[in-house]
Short mmCIF file of C-alpha atoms in Angstrom, two decimals:
data_model
loop_
_atom_site.label_atom_id
_atom_site.label_comp_id
_atom_site.label_asym_id
_atom_site.label_seq_id
_atom_site.Cartn_x
_atom_site.Cartn_y
_atom_site.Cartn_z
CA UNK A 1 209.65 63.32 27.78
CA UNK A 2 208.44 59.86 26.64
CA UNK A 3 207.36 58.99 30.20
CA UNK A 4 205.27 62.20 30.43
CA UNK A 5 203.75 61.50 27.06
CA UNK A 6 202.79 57.98 28.03
CA UNK A 7 201.22 59.19 31.31
CA UNK A 8 199.21 61.83 29.46
CA UNK A 9 198.00 59.24 26.99
CA UNK A 10 197.04 56.93 29.84
CA UNK A 11 195.08 59.66 31.69
CA UNK A 12 193.25 60.58 28.45
CA UNK A 13 192.34 56.96 27.77
CA UNK A 14 191.10 56.46 31.33
CA UNK A 15 189.00 59.66 31.12
CA UNK A 16 187.43 58.47 27.89
CA UNK A 17 186.83 55.04 29.41
CA UNK A 18 185.14 56.53 32.44
CA UNK A 19 182.99 58.83 30.21
CA UNK A 20 181.95 55.93 28.05
CA UNK A 21 181.12 53.89 31.12
CA UNK A 22 178.99 56.71 32.51
CA UNK A 23 177.11 56.96 29.17
CA UNK A 24 176.65 53.18 29.12
CA UNK A 25 175.36 53.22 32.67
CA UNK A 26 172.93 56.03 31.85
CA UNK A 27 171.65 54.07 28.84
CA UNK A 28 171.22 50.94 31.02
CA UNK A 29 169.37 52.92 33.63
CA UNK A 30 167.00 54.43 31.12
CA UNK A 31 166.22 50.93 29.77
CA UNK A 32 165.36 49.70 33.26
CA UNK A 33 168.73 48.42 34.51
CA UNK A 34 170.44 49.98 37.46
CA UNK A 35 173.99 49.63 36.09
CA UNK A 36 175.90 47.25 33.80
CA UNK A 37 176.56 43.82 35.42
CA UNK A 38 180.08 43.57 36.95
CA UNK A 39 181.18 40.98 34.37
CA UNK A 40 180.28 43.30 31.46
CA UNK A 41 181.87 46.47 32.74
CA UNK A 42 185.02 47.90 31.08
CA UNK A 43 188.43 46.89 32.49
CA UNK A 44 189.34 48.61 35.81
CA UNK A 45 185.63 49.49 36.32
CA UNK A 46 184.40 46.05 37.48
CA UNK A 47 183.75 47.30 40.99
CA UNK A 48 182.12 50.59 40.05
CA UNK A 49 178.38 51.00 40.34
CA UNK A 50 175.46 51.42 42.73
CA UNK A 51 173.82 48.63 44.66
CA UNK A 52 170.49 49.61 46.13
CA UNK A 53 170.07 49.22 49.90
CA UNK A 54 166.49 50.40 50.20
CA UNK A 55 165.27 50.94 53.76
CA UNK A 56 168.80 50.55 55.12
CA UNK A 57 169.74 52.80 58.04
CA UNK A 58 172.46 55.34 57.50
CA UNK A 59 174.84 55.01 60.51
CA UNK A 60 174.05 58.12 62.59
CA UNK A 61 177.35 58.06 64.57
CA UNK A 62 179.64 58.54 61.54
CA UNK A 63 181.82 61.61 62.07
CA UNK A 64 182.53 64.13 59.31
CA UNK A 65 183.55 67.80 59.13
CA UNK A 66 181.23 70.40 57.65
CA UNK A 67 182.26 73.28 55.41
CA UNK A 68 183.30 75.36 58.45
CA UNK A 69 185.64 72.64 59.74
CA UNK A 70 183.33 71.74 62.62
CA UNK A 71 183.11 68.04 63.54
CA UNK A 72 179.54 66.75 63.02
CA UNK A 73 177.67 63.42 63.27
CA UNK A 74 175.41 62.40 60.43
CA UNK A 75 172.71 61.81 63.05
CA UNK A 76 172.84 65.55 63.80
CA UNK A 77 170.89 66.03 60.57
CA UNK A 78 168.27 63.34 61.26
CA UNK A 79 164.93 63.55 63.00
CA UNK A 80 163.37 66.70 61.52
CA UNK A 81 162.74 66.46 57.77
CA UNK A 82 163.48 64.25 54.76
CA UNK A 83 166.97 64.54 53.30
CA UNK A 84 168.74 64.24 49.97
CA UNK A 85 172.14 62.56 50.19
CA UNK A 86 174.66 62.64 47.35
CA UNK A 87 178.26 61.44 47.17
CA UNK A 88 180.79 63.33 45.04
CA UNK A 89 184.37 64.54 45.23
CA UNK A 90 184.97 68.24 44.90
CA UNK A 91 188.01 68.02 42.58
CA UNK A 92 186.08 65.88 40.07
CA UNK A 93 186.48 67.23 36.58
CA UNK A 94 183.67 65.10 35.05
CA UNK A 95 180.42 63.75 36.50
CA UNK A 96 180.31 65.33 39.98
CA UNK A 97 179.85 68.89 38.80
CA UNK A 98 177.18 67.76 36.40
CA UNK A 99 175.38 65.91 39.12
CA UNK A 100 175.49 68.84 41.53
CA UNK A 101 174.30 71.19 38.85
CA UNK A 102 171.54 68.80 37.89
CA UNK A 103 170.44 68.52 41.54
CA UNK A 104 170.43 72.34 41.96
CA UNK A 105 168.37 72.72 38.82
CA UNK A 106 165.84 70.09 39.81
CA UNK A 107 165.43 71.55 43.28
CA UNK A 108 164.78 74.98 41.79
CA UNK A 109 161.76 73.43 39.89
CA UNK A 110 160.37 71.90 43.13
CA UNK A 111 158.28 74.22 45.32
CA UNK A 112 159.71 72.75 48.51
CA UNK A 113 162.59 74.82 49.97
CA UNK A 114 165.92 73.46 51.07
CA UNK A 115 166.24 74.22 54.78
CA UNK A 116 162.46 74.37 55.27
CA UNK A 117 160.74 71.22 53.96
CA UNK A 118 163.91 69.16 53.37
CA UNK A 119 167.68 69.15 53.79
CA UNK A 120 170.58 68.15 51.53
CA UNK A 121 173.85 66.40 52.59
CA UNK A 122 176.71 66.37 50.02
CA UNK A 123 179.60 64.24 51.13
CA UNK A 124 183.03 63.98 49.50
CA UNK A 125 184.28 60.40 49.17
CA UNK A 126 187.87 61.62 48.72
CA UNK A 127 189.49 61.69 52.21
CA UNK A 128 192.15 64.15 51.04
CA UNK A 129 189.62 66.93 50.44
CA UNK A 130 189.26 69.75 52.97
CA UNK A 131 186.50 71.87 54.53
CA UNK A 132 187.85 74.83 52.56
CA UNK A 133 187.09 72.95 49.31
CA UNK A 134 183.66 72.02 50.70
CA UNK A 135 182.97 75.69 51.54
CA UNK A 136 183.89 76.77 47.97
CA UNK A 137 181.53 74.20 46.49
CA UNK A 138 178.76 75.12 48.90
CA UNK A 139 179.08 78.85 48.00
CA UNK A 140 178.85 78.02 44.30
CA UNK A 141 175.82 75.67 44.38
CA UNK A 142 173.86 77.50 47.03
CA UNK A 143 174.14 80.60 44.78
CA UNK A 144 173.00 78.53 41.82
CA UNK A 145 170.01 77.30 43.80
CA UNK A 146 169.23 80.86 44.77
CA UNK A 147 166.68 80.53 47.57
CA UNK A 148 166.74 81.94 51.10
CA UNK A 149 167.76 79.56 53.94
CA UNK A 150 169.49 77.17 51.53
CA UNK A 151 172.86 77.68 53.24
CA UNK A 152 171.37 76.47 56.51
CA UNK A 153 169.84 73.38 54.88
CA UNK A 154 172.49 72.27 52.40
CA UNK A 155 175.58 70.77 54.09
CA UNK A 156 178.90 69.99 52.38
CA UNK A 157 180.98 67.47 54.28
CA UNK A 158 184.47 65.92 54.23
CA UNK A 159 185.71 63.01 56.30
CA UNK A 160 188.27 60.34 57.17
CA UNK A 161 188.51 57.04 55.26
CA UNK A 162 186.75 54.99 57.94
CA UNK A 163 183.69 57.25 57.95
CA UNK A 164 183.61 57.49 54.16
CA UNK A 165 183.88 53.72 53.74
CA UNK A 166 181.10 53.07 56.24
CA UNK A 167 178.81 55.54 54.50
CA UNK A 168 179.51 54.34 50.95
CA UNK A 169 179.02 50.69 52.07
CA UNK A 170 175.76 51.67 53.74
CA UNK A 171 174.31 53.18 50.60
CA UNK A 172 175.88 50.69 48.10
CA UNK A 173 178.04 53.36 46.40
CA UNK A 174 180.94 51.57 44.66
CA UNK A 175 183.89 53.52 43.27
CA UNK A 176 187.54 53.05 42.49
CA UNK A 177 190.57 55.33 42.79
CA UNK A 178 193.17 55.28 40.04
CA UNK A 179 196.58 56.49 41.37
CA UNK A 180 198.12 56.94 37.94
CA UNK A 181 195.45 59.43 36.83
CA UNK A 182 194.61 60.77 40.31
CA UNK A 183 190.91 60.34 39.54
CA UNK A 184 188.03 58.31 40.80
CA UNK A 185 185.81 56.17 38.63
CA UNK A 186 182.27 56.24 39.99
CA UNK A 187 178.60 56.26 39.04
CA UNK A 188 176.18 59.07 40.00
CA UNK A 189 172.97 59.01 42.05
CA UNK A 190 171.17 60.79 44.78
CA UNK A 191 169.49 59.04 47.71
CA UNK A 192 166.35 60.30 49.39
CA UNK A 193 166.37 59.57 53.10
CA UNK A 194 163.50 59.58 55.65
CA UNK A 195 163.86 62.02 58.53
CA UNK A 196 165.23 59.09 60.63
CA UNK A 197 168.02 58.47 58.09
CA UNK A 198 166.67 55.38 56.27
CA UNK A 199 167.12 55.09 52.51
CA UNK A 200 163.83 55.62 50.83
CA UNK A 201 164.62 56.15 47.15
CA UNK A 202 167.48 56.21 44.63
CA UNK A 203 167.54 58.54 41.59
CA UNK A 204 170.26 57.96 39.01
CA UNK A 205 172.22 60.06 36.54
CA UNK A 206 172.89 63.79 36.47
CA UNK A 207 169.39 65.04 35.58
CA UNK A 208 166.61 64.46 38.12
CA UNK A 209 162.99 64.88 37.04
CA UNK A 210 161.41 67.48 39.44
CA UNK A 211 158.19 65.43 39.62
CA UNK A 212 160.05 62.33 40.79
CA UNK A 213 162.13 64.33 43.22
CA UNK A 214 159.00 65.93 44.75
CA UNK A 215 157.17 62.60 45.09
CA UNK A 216 160.28 60.98 46.59
CA UNK A 217 160.46 63.68 49.22
CA UNK A 218 156.74 63.52 50.00
CA UNK A 219 156.91 59.72 50.26
CA UNK A 220 160.04 59.87 52.52
CA UNK A 221 158.29 62.35 54.80
CA UNK A 222 155.26 59.97 55.08
CA UNK A 223 153.08 62.73 53.64
CA UNK A 224 154.08 65.31 56.26
CA UNK A 225 154.94 67.69 53.44
CA UNK A 226 153.04 68.19 50.25
CA UNK A 227 149.30 68.49 49.55
CA UNK A 228 146.30 66.47 48.44
CA UNK A 229 147.48 66.39 44.85
CA UNK A 230 150.75 64.82 45.97
CA UNK A 231 148.81 62.11 47.85
CA UNK A 232 146.73 61.37 44.74
CA UNK A 233 149.90 61.22 42.58
CA UNK A 234 151.54 58.84 45.00
CA UNK A 235 148.45 56.62 44.81
CA UNK A 236 148.59 56.62 41.01
CA UNK A 237 152.36 56.38 40.56
CA UNK A 238 154.72 53.66 41.83
CA UNK A 239 158.51 53.84 42.35
CA UNK A 240 160.43 51.35 40.20
CA UNK A 241 163.75 50.51 41.90
CA UNK A 242 165.29 49.24 38.59
CA UNK A 243 164.80 52.55 36.80
CA UNK A 244 164.94 54.88 39.74
CA UNK A 245 161.78 56.57 38.50
CA UNK A 246 158.11 56.80 39.23
CA UNK A 247 155.75 55.12 36.75
CA UNK A 248 151.97 54.99 36.41
CA UNK A 249 150.10 52.29 38.37
CA UNK A 250 147.41 51.41 35.83
CA UNK A 251 145.32 49.43 38.38
CA UNK A 252 145.27 52.32 40.84
CA UNK A 253 144.50 54.85 38.08
CA UNK A 254 141.55 52.68 36.95
CA UNK A 255 140.34 52.37 40.57
CA UNK A 256 140.55 56.11 40.98
CA UNK A 257 138.78 56.74 37.66
CA UNK A 258 136.07 54.22 38.58
CA UNK A 259 135.53 55.92 42.00
CA UNK A 260 135.42 59.32 40.31
CA UNK A 261 132.93 58.01 37.75
CA UNK A 262 130.71 56.56 40.55
CA UNK A 263 130.87 59.81 42.46
CA UNK A 264 130.04 61.80 39.36
CA UNK A 265 127.08 59.56 38.43
CA UNK A 266 125.86 59.54 42.04
CA UNK A 267 126.13 63.31 42.26
CA UNK A 268 124.27 63.68 38.90
CA UNK A 269 121.51 61.35 40.03
CA UNK A 270 121.20 63.26 43.31
CA UNK A 271 120.94 66.62 41.48
CA UNK A 272 118.36 65.28 39.06
CA UNK A 273 116.37 63.86 41.98
CA UNK A 274 116.44 67.25 43.70
CA UNK A 275 115.39 69.04 40.55
CA UNK A 276 112.56 66.53 40.04
CA UNK A 277 111.29 67.01 43.64
CA UNK A 278 111.52 70.76 43.21
CA UNK A 279 109.59 70.64 39.95
CA UNK A 280 106.93 68.40 41.55
CA UNK A 281 106.50 70.80 44.45
CA UNK A 282 106.06 73.68 42.07
CA UNK A 283 103.36 71.75 40.12
CA UNK A 284 101.50 70.83 43.32
CA UNK A 285 101.77 74.42 44.59
CA UNK A 286 100.32 75.72 41.35
CA UNK A 287 97.42 73.21 41.47
CA UNK A 288 96.67 74.15 45.06
CA UNK A 289 96.68 77.88 44.22
CA UNK A 290 94.37 77.27 41.29
CA UNK A 291 91.86 75.26 43.34
CA UNK A 292 91.84 78.01 46.00
CA UNK A 293 91.05 80.68 43.40
CA UNK A 294 88.18 78.61 41.97
CA UNK A 295 86.79 78.01 45.41
CA UNK A 296 86.66 81.75 46.03
#
């Protein structure tokens, strides 16, 4: 009885520690820091965090299994459209469900459709998890997303340790398994990939601003999706790797405002010039008509 009580107490303490670490990481991210430095992290969480590998290539030959049990290569999803990649484990009782729910909610507020303009790859980093578990999660979150063709564009994968390790190393995703609690300590983020599978952007936390997500997808696609407004926004806003967010580029906004002002003034001068010429013609026409009447 005492042993069971001690184990329960340990699990509870670890869960609280992980939750506090997640809140601390979120606070650090919001203040412009990716995650707490390793030497300031709580005990047992020193090696947990996210290290950005912007522009790194995701290994295309890594083998996983999709939600149907079929063996797939990550490269099978490359080459057509930008992708969102997120790493979770399906039995997670804490952050993973929040992160998936936050992603589904953010994607609902973006006009681009999963399976049409972009794809999503959700990968479990727990090698014990099965395609059946992946299928159950896919059913849940595709229904939450609630748009046609999402099932064809949102893939839930499981894999062996060697593939998982290669993928997490490629994206800089650092996590730790605790055997006593049977849980993983980990941070949360999504990665936006180019169609060729290169890491374009990181977005942290469990809530993802739809504006940032849309701009990240447009940028990763090299403006192959989106419209003129998106192009203007990308000119005026700059991605900050430290915060994982887009912020206003004051210099570019001023340039755009100056150009708009010049165009406006130039257009106004042109209109006034045309009006003046028109008024002059009317005056000359009247004078000519008057002279003709007198001459008669």
